[in-house]
Amino acid sequence: MTSTDRIEKEIVLQAPKARVWRALTNAQEFGTWFRVKFDDAFAVGKSFKGTITIPGYEHVAMEVTIERMDAEELFSYRWHPYAMDPKVDYTREPATLVEFRLAETAEGTVLRIVESGFDRLPPGRRDEAFRMNDRGWSAQLKNIERHVAS
Amino acid sequence: MSRQAVTKHLRVLSEAGLVRSNRRGRERVWDLEPKRLADAHRYLDRISRQWDDALHRLKKFVEE
């Protein structure tokens, strides 16, 4: 049985570790590929509110609390996944932890991502994510289309 | 794992709706909630695909 609590990803990037580190920890650069706009620079122990830049979702806020920034090794933050309903106060709910780990190899920079803590989310949250997500996905697909076509 | 630890784990799973418990006399019997479990996997699949897309964009971003 696979875990219902965590997601793990691994990708090899043809770029130096320093370049990947900047793309993760520089708030502007992070926002470019994650599709969110932050006004301030990330700092450990602080929370940052950003605005989603996916068309149709500009009214949605996303908040991350930076946990660790160990230079070119580990970047991590907590957040509320799919916290997309402006009417719901997610702040009292448990957050998931997202960890980015970097390693330099002969093939390039290996980036490992673990998002964990899903089992602690309230039961209704998962159903809601499906509802919100159906609309989210069509927006995402348009995004990708535009990205590939440009 | 201690008995208390098991109970704690089960309680977390129960709050997530993944298991359900019933009292039978002096015992508490735990059952899996298969639908909840399927939903949980489906939920993770979605988030997983979102990560795939985000990572695809990250890859293009750092490699260009």
Short mmCIF file of C-alpha atoms in Angstrom, two decimals:
data_model
loop_
_atom_site.label_atom_id
_atom_site.label_comp_id
_atom_site.label_asym_id
_atom_site.label_seq_id
_atom_site.Cartn_x
_atom_site.Cartn_y
_atom_site.Cartn_z
CA MET A 1 0.00 0.00 0.00
CA THR A 2 1.38 3.40 -0.91
CA SER A 3 1.34 6.19 1.65
CA THR A 4 -1.60 8.57 1.84
CA ASP A 5 0.49 10.95 3.89
CA ARG A 6 3.25 12.00 1.52
CA ILE A 7 4.24 12.73 -2.06
CA GLU A 8 7.80 12.25 -3.23
CA LYS A 9 9.28 13.56 -6.46
CA GLU A 10 12.71 13.50 -8.00
CA ILE A 11 13.99 15.33 -11.06
CA VAL A 12 17.40 15.89 -12.65
CA LEU A 13 18.02 19.46 -13.75
CA GLN A 14 20.74 20.39 -16.24
CA ALA A 15 21.82 23.41 -14.23
CA PRO A 16 24.33 24.10 -11.46
CA LYS A 17 23.17 23.65 -7.88
CA ALA A 18 23.54 27.38 -7.26
CA ARG A 19 21.18 28.14 -10.15
CA VAL A 20 18.52 25.72 -8.86
CA TRP A 21 18.90 27.07 -5.33
CA ARG A 22 18.19 30.58 -6.55
CA ALA A 23 15.13 29.42 -8.51
CA LEU A 24 13.76 27.91 -5.29
CA THR A 25 14.64 30.47 -2.65
CA ASN A 26 14.44 33.76 -4.51
CA ALA A 27 10.78 34.66 -4.04
CA GLN A 28 10.49 36.26 -7.49
CA GLU A 29 12.11 33.32 -9.25
CA PHE A 30 10.07 30.82 -7.26
CA GLY A 31 6.97 32.70 -8.32
CA THR A 32 7.90 32.54 -11.99
CA TRP A 33 7.68 28.79 -12.29
CA PHE A 34 5.23 28.21 -9.43
CA ARG A 35 2.83 30.84 -10.80
CA VAL A 36 2.57 33.02 -7.73
CA LYS A 37 3.63 36.59 -7.00
CA PHE A 38 5.42 37.46 -3.75
CA ASP A 39 6.38 41.01 -2.78
CA ASP A 40 9.10 40.22 -0.24
CA ALA A 41 12.24 38.11 -0.11
CA PHE A 42 11.94 34.74 1.67
CA ALA A 43 13.36 34.49 5.19
CA VAL A 44 13.43 31.60 7.67
CA GLY A 45 10.70 31.59 10.30
CA LYS A 46 8.53 34.12 8.49
CA SER A 47 5.27 33.79 6.60
CA PHE A 48 4.75 35.20 3.13
CA LYS A 49 1.53 35.85 1.31
CA GLY A 50 1.54 35.61 -2.43
CA THR A 51 -1.06 35.98 -5.15
CA ILE A 52 -1.66 33.19 -7.63
CA THR A 53 -0.89 34.33 -11.16
CA ILE A 54 -2.81 31.57 -12.95
CA PRO A 55 -5.49 33.30 -15.07
CA GLY A 56 -8.82 33.16 -13.26
CA TYR A 57 -7.15 32.62 -9.89
CA GLU A 58 -5.68 36.05 -9.28
CA HIS A 59 -8.02 36.52 -6.31
CA VAL A 60 -6.52 33.49 -4.54
CA ALA A 61 -3.87 34.04 -1.90
CA MET A 62 -1.20 31.51 -1.06
CA GLU A 63 0.73 31.62 2.17
CA VAL A 64 3.99 29.84 2.93
CA THR A 65 5.92 29.75 6.20
CA ILE A 66 9.59 29.20 5.52
CA GLU A 67 11.07 26.56 7.79
CA ARG A 68 14.61 26.05 6.56
CA MET A 69 17.03 27.56 4.10
CA ASP A 70 20.28 25.58 4.41
CA ALA A 71 22.34 27.01 1.56
CA GLU A 72 22.14 24.83 -1.57
CA GLU A 73 21.07 21.82 0.51
CA LEU A 74 17.58 22.11 1.92
CA PHE A 75 14.72 24.53 1.44
CA SER A 76 11.43 23.87 3.19
CA TYR A 77 8.15 25.55 3.96
CA ARG A 78 4.73 24.79 5.40
CA TRP A 79 1.53 25.69 3.64
CA HIS A 80 -2.09 24.74 3.21
CA PRO A 81 -2.43 22.79 -0.03
CA TYR A 82 -5.41 23.80 -2.15
CA ALA A 83 -6.35 26.58 0.21
CA MET A 84 -8.34 28.09 -2.61
CA ASP A 85 -11.65 29.13 -1.09
CA PRO A 86 -11.34 32.76 0.04
CA LYS A 87 -14.29 32.22 2.40
CA VAL A 88 -12.54 29.49 4.40
CA ASP A 89 -10.06 30.25 7.17
CA TYR A 90 -7.37 27.61 6.72
CA THR A 91 -4.98 29.02 9.28
CA ARG A 92 -6.24 26.81 12.12
CA GLU A 93 -5.85 23.64 10.07
CA PRO A 94 -2.69 21.53 10.03
CA ALA A 95 -0.30 22.49 7.24
CA THR A 96 1.72 20.18 5.02
CA LEU A 97 5.51 20.40 4.94
CA VAL A 98 7.25 20.80 1.56
CA GLU A 99 10.96 19.96 1.45
CA PHE A 100 13.32 20.56 -1.48
CA ARG A 101 16.69 18.78 -1.28
CA LEU A 102 19.52 19.38 -3.73
CA ALA A 103 22.41 17.09 -4.67
CA GLU A 104 25.07 17.57 -7.33
CA THR A 105 25.72 14.52 -9.53
CA ALA A 106 27.50 13.86 -12.83
CA GLU A 107 24.11 14.08 -14.60
CA GLY A 108 23.24 17.46 -13.14
CA THR A 109 21.48 18.72 -10.03
CA VAL A 110 19.13 16.16 -8.50
CA LEU A 111 16.15 17.80 -6.84
CA ARG A 112 14.09 15.73 -4.40
CA ILE A 113 10.76 17.00 -3.19
CA VAL A 114 8.74 15.57 -0.33
CA GLU A 115 5.38 16.97 0.67
CA SER A 116 4.10 15.33 3.85
CA GLY A 117 1.35 15.66 6.43
CA PHE A 118 -1.69 14.95 4.27
CA ASP A 119 -3.15 12.45 6.75
CA ARG A 120 -3.61 15.26 9.25
CA LEU A 121 -5.83 17.32 6.95
CA PRO A 122 -9.50 17.36 7.95
CA PRO A 123 -11.53 14.72 6.04
CA GLY A 124 -13.67 17.22 4.15
CA ARG A 125 -10.63 19.03 2.80
CA ARG A 126 -9.79 16.32 0.31
CA ASP A 127 -13.29 16.33 -1.22
CA GLU A 128 -13.20 20.08 -1.47
CA ALA A 129 -9.86 19.91 -3.23
CA PHE A 130 -11.44 17.78 -5.95
CA ARG A 131 -14.21 20.29 -6.52
CA MET A 132 -11.83 23.24 -6.59
CA ASN A 133 -9.39 21.32 -8.68
CA ASP A 134 -11.64 20.59 -11.63
CA ARG A 135 -11.67 24.27 -12.41
CA GLY A 136 -8.02 24.59 -11.44
CA TRP A 137 -7.02 21.98 -13.93
CA SER A 138 -8.61 23.55 -16.95
CA ALA A 139 -6.81 26.76 -16.05
CA GLN A 140 -3.53 24.88 -15.64
CA LEU A 141 -3.93 23.16 -19.00
CA LYS A 142 -4.45 26.48 -20.73
CA ASN A 143 -1.31 27.67 -18.99
CA ILE A 144 0.73 24.80 -20.31
CA GLU A 145 -0.69 25.21 -23.80
CA ARG A 146 0.32 28.84 -23.82
CA HIS A 147 3.73 28.00 -22.42
CA VAL A 148 4.47 25.38 -25.07
CA ALA A 149 3.02 27.40 -27.91
CA SER A 150 4.94 30.59 -27.14
CA MET B 1 5.68 0.23 18.87
CA SER B 2 3.85 0.75 22.14
CA ARG B 3 0.12 0.31 22.58
CA GLN B 4 -0.21 4.06 23.20
CA ALA B 5 1.68 4.83 20.00
CA VAL B 6 -0.61 2.56 17.99
CA THR B 7 -3.66 4.24 19.49
CA LYS B 8 -2.22 7.65 18.68
CA HIS B 9 -1.58 6.64 15.05
CA LEU B 10 -5.08 5.20 14.72
CA ARG B 11 -6.57 8.37 16.15
CA VAL B 12 -4.78 10.49 13.54
CA LEU B 13 -5.99 8.16 10.77
CA SER B 14 -9.47 8.32 12.24
CA GLU B 15 -9.45 12.13 12.20
CA ALA B 16 -8.43 11.91 8.56
CA GLY B 17 -11.40 9.61 7.97
CA LEU B 18 -9.22 6.71 6.84
CA VAL B 19 -10.26 4.32 9.62
CA ARG B 20 -13.33 4.02 11.82
CA SER B 21 -13.70 2.49 15.24
CA ASN B 22 -16.56 0.79 17.05
CA ARG B 23 -16.85 -0.43 20.59
CA ARG B 24 -17.51 -4.13 20.93
CA GLY B 25 -17.92 -4.83 24.62
CA ARG B 26 -14.66 -3.78 26.26
CA GLU B 27 -12.78 -3.73 22.95
CA ARG B 28 -12.44 -1.07 20.35
CA VAL B 29 -12.46 -2.51 16.82
CA TRP B 30 -10.87 -0.53 14.00
CA ASP B 31 -11.93 -0.84 10.38
CA LEU B 32 -10.48 0.63 7.22
CA GLU B 33 -12.64 3.07 5.30
CA PRO B 34 -11.94 1.92 1.73
CA LYS B 35 -13.74 4.80 0.04
CA ARG B 36 -11.89 7.36 2.13
CA LEU B 37 -8.65 5.60 1.34
CA ALA B 38 -9.42 5.67 -2.39
CA ASP B 39 -10.29 9.37 -2.11
CA ALA B 40 -7.05 10.02 -0.28
CA HIS B 41 -5.06 8.36 -3.06
CA ARG B 42 -6.98 10.26 -5.70
CA TYR B 43 -6.26 13.49 -3.85
CA LEU B 44 -2.53 12.75 -3.71
CA ASP B 45 -2.56 11.82 -7.41
CA ARG B 46 -3.91 15.26 -8.21
CA ILE B 47 -1.35 17.06 -6.10
CA SER B 48 1.29 14.78 -7.53
CA ARG B 49 0.37 15.84 -11.06
CA GLN B 50 0.44 19.48 -10.03
CA TRP B 51 3.97 18.95 -8.78
CA ASP B 52 4.88 17.31 -12.09
CA ASP B 53 3.68 20.38 -13.95
CA ALA B 54 5.41 22.78 -11.58
CA LEU B 55 8.65 20.81 -11.87
CA HIS B 56 8.36 20.80 -15.64
CA ARG B 57 8.14 24.60 -15.53
CA LEU B 58 11.06 24.74 -13.07
CA LYS B 59 13.15 22.59 -15.40
CA LYS B 60 12.50 24.88 -18.35
CA PHE B 61 13.18 27.88 -16.15
CA VAL B 62 16.61 26.81 -14.85
CA GLU B 63 17.80 25.14 -18.05
CA GLU B 64 17.10 27.95 -20.48
#
